[in-house]
């Protein structure tokens, strides 16, 4: 792959370029997982890497997710920088004990003497016509675990820079890749670095309401912001990028300017990531808010069949409906069950 500053690549292609550049620049970097070698990954993110760097550095593993992460922990303890792939979001659950009990805690357990620079790539979220086990939004399982960094890119440029920075990070990073955005294209600049692995960014400036989103839902949120402008609302859109740690400074600064906020994500609303954002904004921005923080998310159900997922995932109309309910005047009360 030969991306240049002027060449558009897909988000999957940007990840491939980031892995290739990291493998080229640091011989400690290894890439492994189920079908990442000869096949190049189910979504072709690792396409061609085995041919280029050899089977000693990019290789297939057995279908044993706990073993994959356990092996990565051992490698990292001995000075390597493993990047492993969980083939689909829910496939990572067998590795959960290794991730939460060991990967997240070893640095603290050793008083900082043992660093674990492990990146766990997880294709996540819906929008591809998959079924359960293949479309989970599993972010809160990881964000609730202290000791893990959790990031998710929404654009090809961010996919490249965030993955490079995740590989360079001395801490374990769960790298959530929105499957529905794998084929969207944009330009990347391999010479640039992002505002930081733990920083959010304002993707669109506005003055009336802050829309907060990340990963696969960001594109839908930007579409909704454009539609909201036609209805007279100037929406500011914040792309979280980093879910753990949460960049409260950037989000709160936006909400203090606009006075209203809607959080948009694919995951179920109940105990979803938006609940934490709403709580933190209520605690820190209470006197600036003109209305309660609203959430637009997936329904509280197991992931539906492909022919029904369009109803489950947040869309432009549901986001616009939430904006309309932000108490713009005394005659716009909240609907039951929305907060």
PDB file of C-alpha atoms in Angstrom, residues 45-190:
ATOM      1  CA  UNK A  45      -6.552  -4.899   7.662  1.00  0.00           C
ATOM      2  CA  UNK A  46      -3.386  -7.024   7.742  1.00  0.00           C
ATOM      3  CA  UNK A  47      -3.372  -7.784   4.019  1.00  0.00           C
ATOM      4  CA  UNK A  48       0.137  -8.367   2.672  1.00  0.00           C
ATOM      5  CA  UNK A  49       1.950  -7.911   5.986  1.00  0.00           C
ATOM      6  CA  UNK A  50       3.079 -11.536   6.303  1.00  0.00           C
ATOM      7  CA  UNK A  51       4.558 -11.462   2.790  1.00  0.00           C
ATOM      8  CA  UNK A  52       6.379  -8.237   3.570  1.00  0.00           C
ATOM      9  CA  UNK A  53       7.601  -8.901   7.112  1.00  0.00           C
ATOM     10  CA  UNK A  54       7.635 -12.688   7.363  1.00  0.00           C
ATOM     11  CA  UNK A  55       5.817 -15.279   9.449  1.00  0.00           C
ATOM     12  CA  UNK A  56       8.018 -14.606  12.472  1.00  0.00           C
ATOM     13  CA  UNK A  57       6.483 -11.141  12.893  1.00  0.00           C
ATOM     14  CA  UNK A  58       2.983 -11.435  11.373  1.00  0.00           C
ATOM     15  CA  UNK A  59       1.348 -14.779  12.000  1.00  0.00           C
ATOM     16  CA  UNK A  60      -1.846 -16.754  12.515  1.00  0.00           C
ATOM     17  CA  UNK A  61      -2.864 -18.181  15.861  1.00  0.00           C
ATOM     18  CA  UNK A  62      -5.239 -20.939  16.949  1.00  0.00           C
ATOM     19  CA  UNK A  63      -8.855 -19.993  17.678  1.00  0.00           C
ATOM     20  CA  UNK A  64      -8.000 -19.288  21.306  1.00  0.00           C
ATOM     21  CA  UNK A  65      -8.532 -15.652  22.283  1.00  0.00           C
ATOM     22  CA  UNK A  66      -7.426 -16.069  25.910  1.00  0.00           C
ATOM     23  CA  UNK A  67      -4.237 -17.687  24.634  1.00  0.00           C
ATOM     24  CA  UNK A  68      -3.667 -14.835  22.184  1.00  0.00           C
ATOM     25  CA  UNK A  69      -3.851 -12.172  24.888  1.00  0.00           C
ATOM     26  CA  UNK A  70      -1.946 -14.287  27.407  1.00  0.00           C
ATOM     27  CA  UNK A  71       0.839 -14.747  24.867  1.00  0.00           C
ATOM     28  CA  UNK A  72       0.886 -11.012  24.184  1.00  0.00           C
ATOM     29  CA  UNK A  73       1.248 -10.289  27.898  1.00  0.00           C
ATOM     30  CA  UNK A  74       4.251 -12.600  28.128  1.00  0.00           C
ATOM     31  CA  UNK A  75       5.834 -11.048  25.054  1.00  0.00           C
ATOM     32  CA  UNK A  76       5.348  -7.519  26.383  1.00  0.00           C
ATOM     33  CA  UNK A  77       6.878  -8.471  29.729  1.00  0.00           C
ATOM     34  CA  UNK A  78       9.949  -9.505  27.774  1.00  0.00           C
ATOM     35  CA  UNK A  79      10.359  -6.314  25.776  1.00  0.00           C
ATOM     36  CA  UNK A  80       8.220  -6.859  22.667  1.00  0.00           C
ATOM     37  CA  UNK A  81       5.311  -4.734  21.435  1.00  0.00           C
ATOM     38  CA  UNK A  82       2.565  -7.120  20.327  1.00  0.00           C
ATOM     39  CA  UNK A  83      -0.483  -6.001  18.345  1.00  0.00           C
ATOM     40  CA  UNK A  84      -3.190  -8.652  18.433  1.00  0.00           C
ATOM     41  CA  UNK A  85      -6.506  -8.868  16.641  1.00  0.00           C
ATOM     42  CA  UNK A  86      -9.788 -10.146  18.036  1.00  0.00           C
ATOM     43  CA  UNK A  87     -11.611 -11.127  14.861  1.00  0.00           C
ATOM     44  CA  UNK A  88     -14.983  -9.752  15.982  1.00  0.00           C
ATOM     45  CA  UNK A  89     -16.096  -7.808  19.065  1.00  0.00           C
ATOM     46  CA  UNK A  90     -17.817 -10.634  20.901  1.00  0.00           C
ATOM     47  CA  UNK A  91     -15.023 -13.055  20.033  1.00  0.00           C
ATOM     48  CA  UNK A  92     -12.917 -11.141  22.581  1.00  0.00           C
ATOM     49  CA  UNK A  93     -15.023 -12.239  25.545  1.00  0.00           C
ATOM     50  CA  UNK A  94     -13.115 -15.512  26.124  1.00  0.00           C
ATOM     51  CA  UNK A  95     -10.023 -13.298  26.613  1.00  0.00           C
ATOM     52  CA  UNK A  96     -11.761 -11.040  29.123  1.00  0.00           C
ATOM     53  CA  UNK A  97     -10.166 -12.619  32.177  1.00  0.00           C
ATOM     54  CA  UNK A  98      -6.671 -12.149  30.747  1.00  0.00           C
ATOM     55  CA  UNK A  99      -7.484  -8.536  29.831  1.00  0.00           C
ATOM     56  CA  UNK A 100      -9.118  -7.412  33.062  1.00  0.00           C
ATOM     57  CA  UNK A 101      -7.248  -9.522  35.646  1.00  0.00           C
ATOM     58  CA  UNK A 102      -3.733  -9.377  34.223  1.00  0.00           C
ATOM     59  CA  UNK A 103      -3.196  -7.027  31.270  1.00  0.00           C
ATOM     60  CA  UNK A 104      -4.896  -4.111  33.022  1.00  0.00           C
ATOM     61  CA  UNK A 105      -3.294  -4.677  36.413  1.00  0.00           C
ATOM     62  CA  UNK A 106       0.288  -5.866  36.036  1.00  0.00           C
ATOM     63  CA  UNK A 107       1.809  -2.396  35.848  1.00  0.00           C
ATOM     64  CA  UNK A 108       0.085  -1.333  39.061  1.00  0.00           C
ATOM     65  CA  UNK A 109       0.774  -4.732  40.633  1.00  0.00           C
ATOM     66  CA  UNK A 110       4.522  -4.255  40.070  1.00  0.00           C
ATOM     67  CA  UNK A 111       4.552  -0.614  41.222  1.00  0.00           C
ATOM     68  CA  UNK A 112       5.231   0.523  37.678  1.00  0.00           C
ATOM     69  CA  UNK A 113       8.228  -1.734  37.090  1.00  0.00           C
ATOM     70  CA  UNK A 114       6.538  -3.795  34.339  1.00  0.00           C
ATOM     71  CA  UNK A 115       5.126  -1.973  31.341  1.00  0.00           C
ATOM     72  CA  UNK A 116       2.695  -3.773  29.064  1.00  0.00           C
ATOM     73  CA  UNK A 117       2.705  -2.102  25.627  1.00  0.00           C
ATOM     74  CA  UNK A 118       0.014  -4.357  24.146  1.00  0.00           C
ATOM     75  CA  UNK A 119      -2.533  -3.222  21.564  1.00  0.00           C
ATOM     76  CA  UNK A 120      -5.710  -5.270  21.241  1.00  0.00           C
ATOM     77  CA  UNK A 121      -7.472  -4.440  17.986  1.00  0.00           C
ATOM     78  CA  UNK A 122     -11.191  -5.146  18.135  1.00  0.00           C
ATOM     79  CA  UNK A 123     -13.485  -4.667  15.114  1.00  0.00           C
ATOM     80  CA  UNK A 124     -16.721  -3.564  16.807  1.00  0.00           C
ATOM     81  CA  UNK A 125     -20.208  -2.218  16.299  1.00  0.00           C
ATOM     82  CA  UNK A 126     -22.914  -2.840  13.729  1.00  0.00           C
ATOM     83  CA  UNK A 127     -23.979  -1.526  10.370  1.00  0.00           C
ATOM     84  CA  UNK A 128     -22.631  -4.380   8.258  1.00  0.00           C
ATOM     85  CA  UNK A 129     -25.614  -6.716   8.309  1.00  0.00           C
ATOM     86  CA  UNK A 130     -24.029  -9.044  10.831  1.00  0.00           C
ATOM     87  CA  UNK A 131     -25.657 -10.856  13.714  1.00  0.00           C
ATOM     88  CA  UNK A 132     -25.024 -11.249  17.425  1.00  0.00           C
ATOM     89  CA  UNK A 133     -21.371 -11.961  18.326  1.00  0.00           C
ATOM     90  CA  UNK A 134     -20.404  -9.918  15.243  1.00  0.00           C
ATOM     91  CA  UNK A 135     -21.901  -6.468  15.954  1.00  0.00           C
ATOM     92  CA  UNK A 136     -21.515  -5.830  19.674  1.00  0.00           C
ATOM     93  CA  UNK A 137     -20.629  -2.396  21.019  1.00  0.00           C
ATOM     94  CA  UNK A 138     -18.502  -3.654  23.876  1.00  0.00           C
ATOM     95  CA  UNK A 139     -16.720  -0.444  24.870  1.00  0.00           C
ATOM     96  CA  UNK A 140     -18.022  -0.138  28.423  1.00  0.00           C
ATOM     97  CA  UNK A 141     -16.690  -3.569  29.393  1.00  0.00           C
ATOM     98  CA  UNK A 142     -13.216  -2.131  28.845  1.00  0.00           C
ATOM     99  CA  UNK A 143     -13.730   1.485  29.934  1.00  0.00           C
ATOM    100  CA  UNK A 144     -14.949   0.239  33.317  1.00  0.00           C
ATOM    101  CA  UNK A 145     -11.618  -1.518  33.866  1.00  0.00           C
ATOM    102  CA  UNK A 146      -8.948   0.725  35.361  1.00  0.00           C
ATOM    103  CA  UNK A 147      -5.545   0.214  33.796  1.00  0.00           C
ATOM    104  CA  UNK A 148      -6.740   0.071  30.187  1.00  0.00           C
ATOM    105  CA  UNK A 149      -6.727   2.814  27.602  1.00  0.00           C
ATOM    106  CA  UNK A 150      -9.648   2.594  25.189  1.00  0.00           C
ATOM    107  CA  UNK A 151      -9.657   4.515  21.907  1.00  0.00           C
ATOM    108  CA  UNK A 152     -11.734   4.408  18.734  1.00  0.00           C
ATOM    109  CA  UNK A 153     -11.044   6.231  15.448  1.00  0.00           C
ATOM    110  CA  UNK A 154     -13.802   7.493  13.186  1.00  0.00           C
ATOM    111  CA  UNK A 155     -11.786   8.647  10.167  1.00  0.00           C
ATOM    112  CA  UNK A 156      -8.904   7.192   8.126  1.00  0.00           C
ATOM    113  CA  UNK A 157      -6.556   9.949   9.311  1.00  0.00           C
ATOM    114  CA  UNK A 158      -7.343   9.231  12.931  1.00  0.00           C
ATOM    115  CA  UNK A 159      -7.115   5.483  12.333  1.00  0.00           C
ATOM    116  CA  UNK A 160      -3.519   5.907  11.212  1.00  0.00           C
ATOM    117  CA  UNK A 161      -2.332   8.294  13.898  1.00  0.00           C
ATOM    118  CA  UNK A 162      -4.211   6.707  16.792  1.00  0.00           C
ATOM    119  CA  UNK A 163      -2.899   3.240  15.958  1.00  0.00           C
ATOM    120  CA  UNK A 164       0.679   4.486  15.680  1.00  0.00           C
ATOM    121  CA  UNK A 165       0.355   6.245  19.026  1.00  0.00           C
ATOM    122  CA  UNK A 166      -1.318   3.210  20.598  1.00  0.00           C
ATOM    123  CA  UNK A 167       1.594   0.997  19.525  1.00  0.00           C
ATOM    124  CA  UNK A 168       4.075   3.508  20.957  1.00  0.00           C
ATOM    125  CA  UNK A 169       2.173   3.760  24.244  1.00  0.00           C
ATOM    126  CA  UNK A 170       3.673   1.964  27.276  1.00  0.00           C
ATOM    127  CA  UNK A 171       0.174   1.087  28.530  1.00  0.00           C
ATOM    128  CA  UNK A 172      -2.216  -1.556  27.195  1.00  0.00           C
ATOM    129  CA  UNK A 173      -4.619  -0.078  24.649  1.00  0.00           C
ATOM    130  CA  UNK A 174      -7.925  -1.552  23.519  1.00  0.00           C
ATOM    131  CA  UNK A 175      -8.252  -0.237  19.981  1.00  0.00           C
ATOM    132  CA  UNK A 176     -11.876  -0.364  18.845  1.00  0.00           C
ATOM    133  CA  UNK A 177     -12.320  -0.261  15.062  1.00  0.00           C
ATOM    134  CA  UNK A 178     -15.812   0.664  13.776  1.00  0.00           C
ATOM    135  CA  UNK A 179     -16.536  -1.990  11.168  1.00  0.00           C
ATOM    136  CA  UNK A 180     -19.149   0.096   9.333  1.00  0.00           C
ATOM    137  CA  UNK A 181     -16.483   2.726   8.587  1.00  0.00           C
ATOM    138  CA  UNK A 182     -13.762   0.347   7.318  1.00  0.00           C
ATOM    139  CA  UNK A 183     -14.454   1.214   3.687  1.00  0.00           C
ATOM    140  CA  UNK A 184     -14.864   4.978   3.990  1.00  0.00           C
ATOM    141  CA  UNK A 185     -12.001   6.876   2.417  1.00  0.00           C
ATOM    142  CA  UNK A 186      -9.982   9.927   3.344  1.00  0.00           C
ATOM    143  CA  UNK A 187      -6.471  11.303   3.190  1.00  0.00           C
ATOM    144  CA  UNK A 188      -3.808  10.488   5.723  1.00  0.00           C
ATOM    145  CA  UNK A 189      -0.542  12.180   6.571  1.00  0.00           C
ATOM    146  CA  UNK A 190       1.894   9.681   8.103  1.00  0.00           C
TER     147      UNK A 190
END
